[in-house]
Short mmCIF file of C-alpha atoms and ligand atoms in Angstrom, two decimals:
data_model
loop_
_atom_site.label_atom_id
_atom_site.label_comp_id
_atom_site.label_asym_id
_atom_site.label_seq_id
_atom_site.Cartn_x
_atom_site.Cartn_y
_atom_site.Cartn_z
CA MET A 1 102.02 97.91 90.12
CA ASN A 2 100.06 95.10 91.69
CA TYR A 3 96.79 95.86 93.44
CA LYS A 4 94.62 94.08 95.99
CA GLN A 5 90.95 94.59 96.61
CA PHE A 6 89.93 96.20 99.91
CA LYS A 7 86.14 96.45 100.09
CA ASP A 8 85.22 98.83 97.23
CA LYS A 9 88.81 99.92 96.57
CA LYS A 10 91.73 98.53 94.60
CA ILE A 11 94.83 99.41 96.61
CA SER A 12 98.43 99.23 95.45
CA THR A 13 100.32 96.51 97.30
CA LEU A 14 103.13 99.03 97.91
CA GLY A 15 102.24 102.16 99.86
CA LEU A 16 104.33 105.27 100.35
CA GLY A 17 105.15 105.79 104.02
CA CYS A 18 105.69 109.49 104.65
CA MET A 19 107.64 109.37 107.93
CA ARG A 20 111.05 109.36 106.31
CA LEU A 21 110.74 111.83 103.45
CA PRO A 22 114.03 113.33 102.24
CA THR A 23 115.24 116.21 104.42
CA VAL A 24 117.51 119.16 103.65
CA SER A 25 120.26 117.77 105.90
CA GLU A 26 120.92 114.83 108.17
CA ASP A 27 120.55 116.99 111.29
CA ARG A 28 117.94 115.95 113.79
CA GLY A 29 114.61 117.63 113.00
CA ALA A 30 115.88 118.98 109.68
CA PRO A 31 113.02 120.24 107.47
CA ILE A 32 111.68 118.18 104.59
CA ASP A 33 113.44 118.74 101.29
CA GLU A 34 110.20 119.79 99.60
CA LYS A 35 111.53 119.60 96.06
CA LYS A 36 112.82 116.05 96.42
CA ALA A 37 109.84 114.88 98.46
CA THR A 38 107.40 116.39 95.95
CA GLU A 39 109.17 114.60 93.09
CA MET A 40 108.95 111.32 94.98
CA ILE A 41 105.25 111.64 95.82
CA GLU A 42 104.45 112.60 92.23
CA TYR A 43 106.55 109.73 90.85
CA ALA A 44 104.88 107.29 93.25
CA TYR A 45 101.41 108.37 92.16
CA LEU A 46 102.23 108.43 88.44
CA ASN A 47 103.72 104.94 88.69
CA GLY A 48 100.78 103.27 90.34
CA ILE A 49 101.06 103.80 94.10
CA ASN A 50 97.69 104.97 95.38
CA TYR A 51 98.10 104.51 99.17
CA PHE A 52 99.86 107.33 101.05
CA ASP A 53 100.42 107.01 104.78
CA THR A 54 101.15 109.98 107.00
CA ALA A 55 100.53 110.91 110.64
CA TYR A 56 100.10 113.88 112.93
CA GLY A 57 103.65 113.77 114.25
CA TYR A 58 105.65 112.88 111.13
CA HIS A 59 108.31 115.47 110.31
CA GLY A 60 107.06 117.70 113.12
CA GLY A 61 103.62 117.85 111.52
CA GLU A 62 104.88 118.89 108.08
CA SER A 63 104.45 115.48 106.43
CA GLU A 64 100.65 115.81 106.44
CA ARG A 65 100.82 119.27 104.95
CA LEU A 66 103.19 118.35 102.12
CA VAL A 67 101.58 115.05 101.18
CA GLY A 68 98.15 116.70 100.97
CA LYS A 69 99.53 119.59 98.95
CA VAL A 70 101.21 117.34 96.38
CA LEU A 71 98.33 114.89 96.01
CA LYS A 72 95.80 117.68 95.56
CA GLN A 73 96.85 118.16 91.91
CA PHE A 74 95.45 114.70 91.11
CA PRO A 75 91.74 113.74 91.09
CA ARG A 76 90.64 113.07 94.68
CA ASP A 77 89.15 109.67 93.89
CA THR A 78 92.42 108.32 92.44
CA TRP A 79 94.49 108.29 95.65
CA TYR A 80 93.94 107.12 99.19
CA LEU A 81 95.23 109.14 102.10
CA ALA A 82 95.78 107.66 105.56
CA SER A 83 96.55 109.61 108.72
CA LYS A 84 96.47 108.87 112.44
CA MET A 85 95.17 110.16 115.76
CA PRO A 86 98.28 110.70 117.91
CA GLY A 87 96.93 109.18 121.14
CA HIS A 88 100.19 107.32 121.74
CA MET A 89 101.87 110.66 122.43
CA MET A 90 99.08 112.16 124.53
CA THR A 91 97.81 112.10 128.09
CA TYR A 92 94.36 112.72 129.53
CA LYS A 93 94.26 113.62 133.22
CA ASP A 94 91.66 115.47 135.29
CA GLY A 95 89.69 116.26 132.15
CA LYS A 96 92.71 117.77 130.43
CA LEU A 97 94.42 116.68 127.24
CA ASP A 98 98.11 117.21 126.71
CA PHE A 99 100.96 115.96 124.60
CA MET A 100 104.07 114.23 125.87
CA GLY A 101 107.64 114.92 124.82
CA ASP A 102 108.54 118.01 122.81
CA MET A 103 104.93 119.07 122.43
CA VAL A 104 104.02 119.02 126.12
CA GLY A 105 101.97 122.08 127.01
CA SER A 106 100.67 122.55 123.42
CA LYS A 107 97.16 123.90 123.37
CA VAL A 108 94.88 120.99 122.59
CA GLU A 109 91.33 120.64 123.79
CA SER A 110 89.81 117.59 122.15
CA PRO A 111 90.25 114.79 119.62
CA ARG A 112 87.98 116.90 117.42
CA GLN A 113 90.48 119.75 117.39
CA ILE A 114 93.25 117.40 116.27
CA PHE A 115 91.13 115.74 113.59
CA GLU A 116 89.95 119.07 112.15
CA GLU A 117 93.54 120.33 112.12
CA GLN A 118 94.62 117.23 110.22
CA LEU A 119 91.92 117.62 107.57
CA GLU A 120 92.87 121.24 107.14
CA LYS A 121 96.60 120.54 106.95
CA CYS A 122 96.08 117.83 104.35
CA GLY A 123 93.62 120.01 102.44
CA VAL A 124 90.99 117.25 102.26
CA ASP A 125 87.35 116.82 103.27
CA TYR A 126 87.84 113.22 104.31
CA PHE A 127 90.49 110.61 105.04
CA ASP A 128 90.23 107.38 103.10
CA PHE A 129 91.92 105.56 105.95
CA TYR A 130 92.23 106.80 109.50
CA LEU A 131 94.03 105.03 112.31
CA LEU A 132 94.49 105.20 116.03
CA HIS A 133 98.27 105.60 116.17
CA ASN A 134 100.00 102.82 118.07
CA VAL A 135 97.39 101.08 120.20
CA CYS A 136 99.59 99.35 122.75
CA GLU A 137 99.81 98.59 126.45
CA SER A 138 100.69 102.22 127.32
CA SER A 139 98.13 103.95 125.06
CA LEU A 140 95.17 101.64 125.59
CA ASP A 141 93.74 103.63 128.51
CA PHE A 142 93.88 106.82 126.48
CA TYR A 143 92.09 105.39 123.48
CA THR A 144 89.43 103.62 125.54
CA ASN A 145 88.75 106.46 128.00
CA GLU A 146 84.98 106.85 127.81
CA GLU A 147 84.91 110.43 129.03
CA LEU A 148 87.36 111.46 126.31
CA GLY A 149 85.50 109.35 123.74
CA VAL A 150 88.14 109.12 120.99
CA ILE A 151 86.64 106.05 119.33
CA ASP A 152 83.05 107.36 119.54
CA TYR A 153 84.15 110.64 118.01
CA LEU A 154 85.90 108.88 115.11
CA LEU A 155 82.88 106.66 114.51
CA GLU A 156 80.75 109.81 114.24
CA GLN A 157 83.20 111.15 111.65
CA LYS A 158 82.95 107.91 109.77
CA LYS A 159 79.18 108.14 109.77
CA ALA A 160 79.49 111.67 108.43
CA GLY A 161 81.70 110.41 105.58
CA ARG A 162 84.84 112.17 106.82
CA ILE A 163 86.56 108.83 107.45
CA LYS A 164 86.00 106.10 104.91
CA HIS A 165 87.75 103.28 106.76
CA LEU A 166 88.81 103.14 110.40
CA GLY A 167 91.70 101.05 111.69
CA PHE A 168 94.65 101.22 114.04
CA SER A 169 98.37 100.72 114.09
CA SER A 170 100.02 98.82 116.90
CA HIS A 171 103.38 98.03 118.39
CA GLY A 172 101.59 96.17 121.17
CA ARG A 173 101.73 92.49 121.98
CA ALA A 174 99.56 89.97 120.14
CA GLU A 175 97.44 89.51 123.29
CA THR A 176 96.76 93.25 123.47
CA ILE A 177 95.71 93.40 119.82
CA ASP A 178 93.47 90.38 120.32
CA LYS A 179 91.83 91.90 123.42
CA PHE A 180 91.28 95.22 121.67
CA LEU A 181 89.70 93.53 118.65
CA ASN A 182 87.51 91.41 120.93
CA THR A 183 86.27 94.59 122.63
CA TYR A 184 85.76 96.73 119.51
CA ASP A 185 84.33 95.42 116.27
CA CYS A 186 84.46 98.75 114.45
CA PHE A 187 87.96 98.45 113.02
CA GLU A 188 88.49 97.39 109.43
CA PHE A 189 92.27 96.93 109.19
CA VAL A 190 95.36 96.80 111.40
CA MET A 191 98.87 98.05 110.71
CA ILE A 192 101.74 96.31 112.50
CA GLN A 193 105.50 96.24 112.42
CA ILE A 194 106.21 93.15 110.39
CA ASN A 195 109.27 91.92 108.53
CA TYR A 196 111.21 88.67 108.58
CA LEU A 197 113.37 89.70 111.53
CA ASP A 198 110.43 90.83 113.67
CA TRP A 199 108.52 87.73 112.66
CA VAL A 200 110.76 86.22 115.33
CA LEU A 201 112.12 89.06 117.49
CA GLN A 202 108.81 90.84 118.05
CA ASP A 203 106.56 87.86 117.48
CA ALA A 204 104.96 89.53 114.48
CA LYS A 205 103.89 86.03 113.46
CA SER A 206 101.41 85.87 116.37
CA LYS A 207 100.16 89.39 115.67
CA TYR A 208 99.62 88.57 111.99
CA GLU A 209 97.73 85.41 112.98
CA VAL A 210 95.57 87.24 115.53
CA ILE A 211 94.55 89.93 113.04
CA THR A 212 93.89 87.31 110.38
CA LYS A 213 91.77 85.35 112.86
CA HIS A 214 89.62 88.46 113.32
CA GLY A 215 89.09 88.58 109.55
CA LEU A 216 90.95 91.87 109.07
CA PRO A 217 93.70 92.65 106.56
CA VAL A 218 97.22 93.45 107.73
CA LEU A 219 99.17 96.51 106.67
CA ALA A 220 102.93 96.32 107.12
CA MET A 221 105.03 99.10 108.61
CA GLU A 222 108.78 98.98 109.16
CA SER A 223 108.99 96.51 106.30
CA CYS A 224 112.77 97.06 106.14
CA ARG A 225 113.13 97.82 109.84
CA GLY A 226 114.12 101.42 109.39
CA GLY A 227 116.63 100.43 106.71
CA SER A 228 118.41 97.78 108.76
CA LEU A 229 117.32 95.01 106.36
CA VAL A 230 118.80 96.79 103.38
CA SER A 231 122.19 95.32 104.19
CA LEU A 232 122.99 92.63 106.72
CA ASP A 233 126.07 91.38 108.49
CA PRO A 234 128.45 89.43 106.23
CA THR A 235 127.35 85.97 107.40
CA ALA A 236 123.69 86.70 106.67
CA GLU A 237 124.46 88.33 103.33
CA VAL A 238 126.48 85.33 102.17
CA MET A 239 123.57 83.00 103.01
CA LEU A 240 121.10 85.07 100.98
CA LYS A 241 123.43 85.84 98.08
CA LYS A 242 124.09 82.12 97.67
CA ALA A 243 120.37 81.51 97.14
CA ARG A 244 119.70 84.51 94.83
CA PRO A 245 123.01 86.02 93.73
CA ASN A 246 121.51 88.84 91.66
CA ASP A 247 118.95 90.08 94.16
CA PRO A 248 119.63 93.11 96.33
CA ILE A 249 119.36 92.08 100.00
CA VAL A 250 116.39 94.38 100.54
CA HIS A 251 114.29 92.38 98.07
CA TRP A 252 114.20 89.55 100.58
CA ALA A 253 112.36 91.79 103.04
CA PHE A 254 109.68 92.70 100.51
CA ARG A 255 109.35 89.24 98.99
CA PHE A 256 108.86 87.80 102.48
CA LEU A 257 105.91 90.15 103.02
CA GLN A 258 104.54 89.43 99.55
CA SER A 259 104.34 85.77 100.53
CA LEU A 260 101.86 86.45 103.35
CA PRO A 261 98.34 86.00 101.93
CA ASN A 262 96.65 88.42 104.33
CA MET A 263 99.02 91.28 103.56
CA GLN A 264 97.07 94.23 102.15
CA VAL A 265 99.66 96.99 101.76
CA VAL A 266 103.38 97.00 102.42
CA LEU A 267 104.43 100.46 103.50
CA SER A 268 107.93 101.54 102.88
CA GLY A 269 109.30 104.81 104.21
CA MET A 270 111.43 105.48 101.16
CA SER A 271 113.83 108.39 101.45
CA ASN A 272 115.15 108.70 97.94
CA MET A 273 114.13 108.22 94.34
CA ASP A 274 116.36 105.18 93.73
CA GLN A 275 114.62 103.24 96.51
CA LEU A 276 111.23 104.28 95.18
CA ILE A 277 111.98 103.22 91.60
CA ASP A 278 113.41 99.87 92.73
CA ASN A 279 110.49 99.16 95.06
CA ILE A 280 107.88 100.02 92.46
CA ALA A 281 109.57 97.63 90.03
CA LEU A 282 109.53 94.87 92.66
CA PHE A 283 105.86 95.40 93.49
CA SER A 284 104.98 95.38 89.80
CA LYS A 285 106.03 91.73 89.61
CA ASN A 286 104.62 88.91 91.63
CA ASP A 287 107.56 87.04 93.07
CA PRO A 288 106.78 86.09 96.68
CA ALA A 289 109.34 84.18 98.72
CA THR A 290 108.84 80.42 98.53
CA GLU A 291 108.46 78.24 101.62
CA GLU A 292 112.07 77.14 101.16
CA GLU A 293 113.26 80.74 100.97
CA LYS A 294 111.27 81.65 104.07
CA ALA A 295 112.96 78.81 105.94
CA LEU A 296 116.30 80.23 104.83
CA LEU A 297 115.27 83.65 106.13
CA MET A 298 114.49 82.14 109.53
CA ASP A 299 118.00 80.62 109.54
CA VAL A 300 119.36 84.07 108.73
CA VAL A 301 117.37 85.61 111.58
CA HIS A 302 119.03 83.23 114.00
CA THR A 303 122.41 84.60 112.97
CA MET A 304 121.10 88.09 113.79
CA ALA A 305 119.06 87.41 116.91
CA ASP A 306 121.32 89.36 119.27
CA LEU A 307 120.40 92.66 117.69
CA VAL A 308 118.60 95.32 119.70
CA PRO A 309 115.32 95.74 117.77
CA CYS A 310 115.43 99.52 117.24
CA THR A 311 113.47 100.78 114.20
CA ALA A 312 114.88 104.32 114.35
CA CYS A 313 111.41 105.80 114.86
CA ARG A 314 113.01 108.42 117.18
CA TYR A 315 110.04 108.53 119.58
CA CYS A 316 112.55 108.25 122.45
CA CYS A 317 114.67 111.25 121.49
CA ASP A 318 112.40 114.14 122.47
CA ASP A 319 112.58 113.54 126.21
CA CYS A 320 116.27 112.73 126.58
CA PRO A 321 117.78 115.35 128.93
CA GLN A 322 121.20 114.56 127.45
CA GLU A 323 119.90 115.02 123.91
CA LEU A 324 121.47 111.76 122.87
CA ASP A 325 120.89 110.45 119.37
CA ILE A 326 119.56 107.19 120.77
CA PRO A 327 118.79 105.28 117.54
CA LYS A 328 122.20 106.15 116.16
CA LEU A 329 123.85 104.88 119.33
CA ILE A 330 121.78 101.68 119.31
CA SER A 331 122.66 101.08 115.69
CA MET A 332 126.33 101.55 116.57
CA TYR A 333 125.90 99.22 119.55
CA ASN A 334 124.42 96.54 117.29
CA GLU A 335 127.37 96.88 115.01
CA ALA A 336 129.89 97.01 117.86
CA SER A 337 128.46 93.93 119.54
CA ASN A 338 128.08 91.91 116.33
CA SER A 339 130.37 92.74 113.46
CA PRO A 340 132.00 96.14 113.85
CA SER A 341 133.24 97.75 110.66
CA PHE A 342 136.48 99.69 110.41
CA THR A 343 134.51 102.89 109.79
CA MET A 344 133.10 102.83 113.32
CA SER A 345 136.29 104.17 114.82
CA PHE A 346 136.08 107.18 112.49
CA VAL A 347 132.48 107.82 113.50
CA LEU A 348 133.35 107.52 117.18
CA SER A 349 136.33 109.82 116.94
CA ALA A 350 134.08 112.51 115.44
CA MET A 351 131.71 112.40 118.41
CA THR A 352 132.03 114.61 121.52
CA GLU A 353 131.88 113.23 125.08
CA ASN A 354 128.31 114.52 125.33
CA GLU A 355 127.23 112.40 122.39
CA LEU A 356 128.64 109.10 123.60
CA PRO A 357 126.64 106.43 125.47
CA SER A 358 128.56 107.26 128.67
CA ALA A 359 126.62 110.56 128.75
CA CYS A 360 123.43 108.64 129.56
CA ILE A 361 122.28 109.32 133.12
CA SER A 362 119.87 106.35 133.23
CA CYS A 363 116.85 108.59 133.84
CA GLY A 364 114.63 106.15 131.88
CA ASN A 365 112.57 108.85 130.11
CA CYS A 366 113.25 107.25 126.76
CA MET A 367 111.96 103.84 127.77
CA GLN A 368 108.44 105.14 128.28
CA MET A 369 108.34 106.25 124.65
CA CYS A 370 109.88 103.22 123.01
CA PRO A 371 107.29 101.12 121.12
CA GLN A 372 109.82 98.30 120.94
CA GLY A 373 110.14 98.06 124.73
CA ILE A 374 113.92 98.43 124.54
CA ASP A 375 115.78 98.87 127.84
CA ILE A 376 117.66 101.85 126.43
CA PRO A 377 119.68 102.78 129.57
CA ASP A 378 120.89 99.17 129.73
CA VAL A 379 121.98 99.31 126.09
CA MET A 380 123.77 102.59 126.78
CA ARG A 381 125.60 101.02 129.75
CA LYS A 382 126.63 97.98 127.71
CA PHE A 383 127.77 100.13 124.80
CA ALA A 384 129.76 102.38 127.15
CA ASP A 385 131.40 99.24 128.61
CA ILE A 386 132.39 98.04 125.14
CA LEU A 387 133.93 101.42 124.36
CA ASP A 388 135.74 101.51 127.73
CA LYS A 389 137.23 98.09 127.06
CA GLN A 390 138.31 99.14 123.57
CA ALA A 391 139.93 102.29 124.97
CA ALA A 392 141.80 100.26 127.62
CA ARG A 393 143.41 98.02 124.98
S1 SF4 B 1 118.02 106.97 130.03
FE1 SF4 B 1 119.79 107.86 128.98
S2 SF4 B 1 119.25 107.77 126.83
FE2 SF4 B 1 117.35 107.52 127.99
S3 SF4 B 1 116.49 109.57 128.16
FE3 SF4 B 1 117.73 109.21 129.99
S4 SF4 B 1 119.75 110.02 129.48
FE4 SF4 B 1 118.63 109.80 127.54
S1 SF4 B 2 115.05 103.08 120.92
FE1 SF4 B 2 112.87 102.70 120.62
S2 SF4 B 2 111.90 104.71 120.53
FE2 SF4 B 2 114.10 105.01 120.25
S3 SF4 B 2 114.38 105.04 118.04
FE3 SF4 B 2 114.72 102.93 118.71
S4 SF4 B 2 112.72 101.92 118.52
FE4 SF4 B 2 112.35 104.13 118.42
#
């Protein structure tokens, strides 16, 4: 495993993201498969990964509990645990805190209550890394509300040694990140969604440059875009296979990130042991993409630029009155509008009327939750049109 220095710590360049741990079934909200997830976390640690990233909301709150439980068997100073304050899914009105989505109405009184709960769930006295979760245009007011005092509270915890390093994650625009960093000089690192496709689609390039300008290291999330960079459409695959015939397509995503000098940790939300073993092997070598290869990747992106940039985070699903599996439908839409496979008709025929994009009532609830700013009702309409046209043939 390769490591990079961060202040007084040597951190593995690959981190284990714990948002997509293996589950007992593919059903929405299915519990974590504890046996498989435990094996993966143990394997990661024993093979050199020392950065573990979880959050309050991952796996309905169970990710924090399991990751802490598994890591506890190893000496506390040999692993680094990161978790996040879930302000992106909270509201503060008339002096009252509440959650949005599924957790609306949950009893929560203060950032302190959440932080203490997280420490307890993880079974630790301190977090090595602690982040404001998704500082963006819609969560900025929450995080900067002086009466609520989230940042002041976390700085007190840092002073007390219960947070070693404070940072934030963001799906916001480069301008928002810049403004936030100009206002607050207490943050030590920033995590953004960055991969070769979002370098263009979400202007991750500007975000990376802004964070670098502020002298802070970048942590990468969605390095494979929720798995969508594991395999590409045939045109893109042919382009990459021609350049490196023996490389799996997913290696391009990681090697692109390895080529960025200010990249501290690349998080990958690995869901099975094969991915973990392969990724550890890749991050144990130093084989960053060359300038020529990065230019090729930008050519590839332009063959894929019509894709809806869904990362399958599922933030939008909780508030859908039709209970639509939105990321699944968007993924199908991307396929249907680019290069549909023959298996799509089988998938569609197995779906009920209530599960199809035509069931969307355009209420817009989902859009408020989408960190990618996707106009989901519009995608649903377009996908329903495609299916109508196919049915009319
Ligand atoms: S706009 Fe459609 S997909 Fe979005 S929450 Fe409403 S019904 Fe669900
Ligand atoms: S549509 Fe947006 S919120 Fe929903 S899964 Fe995709 S990226 Fe996440």
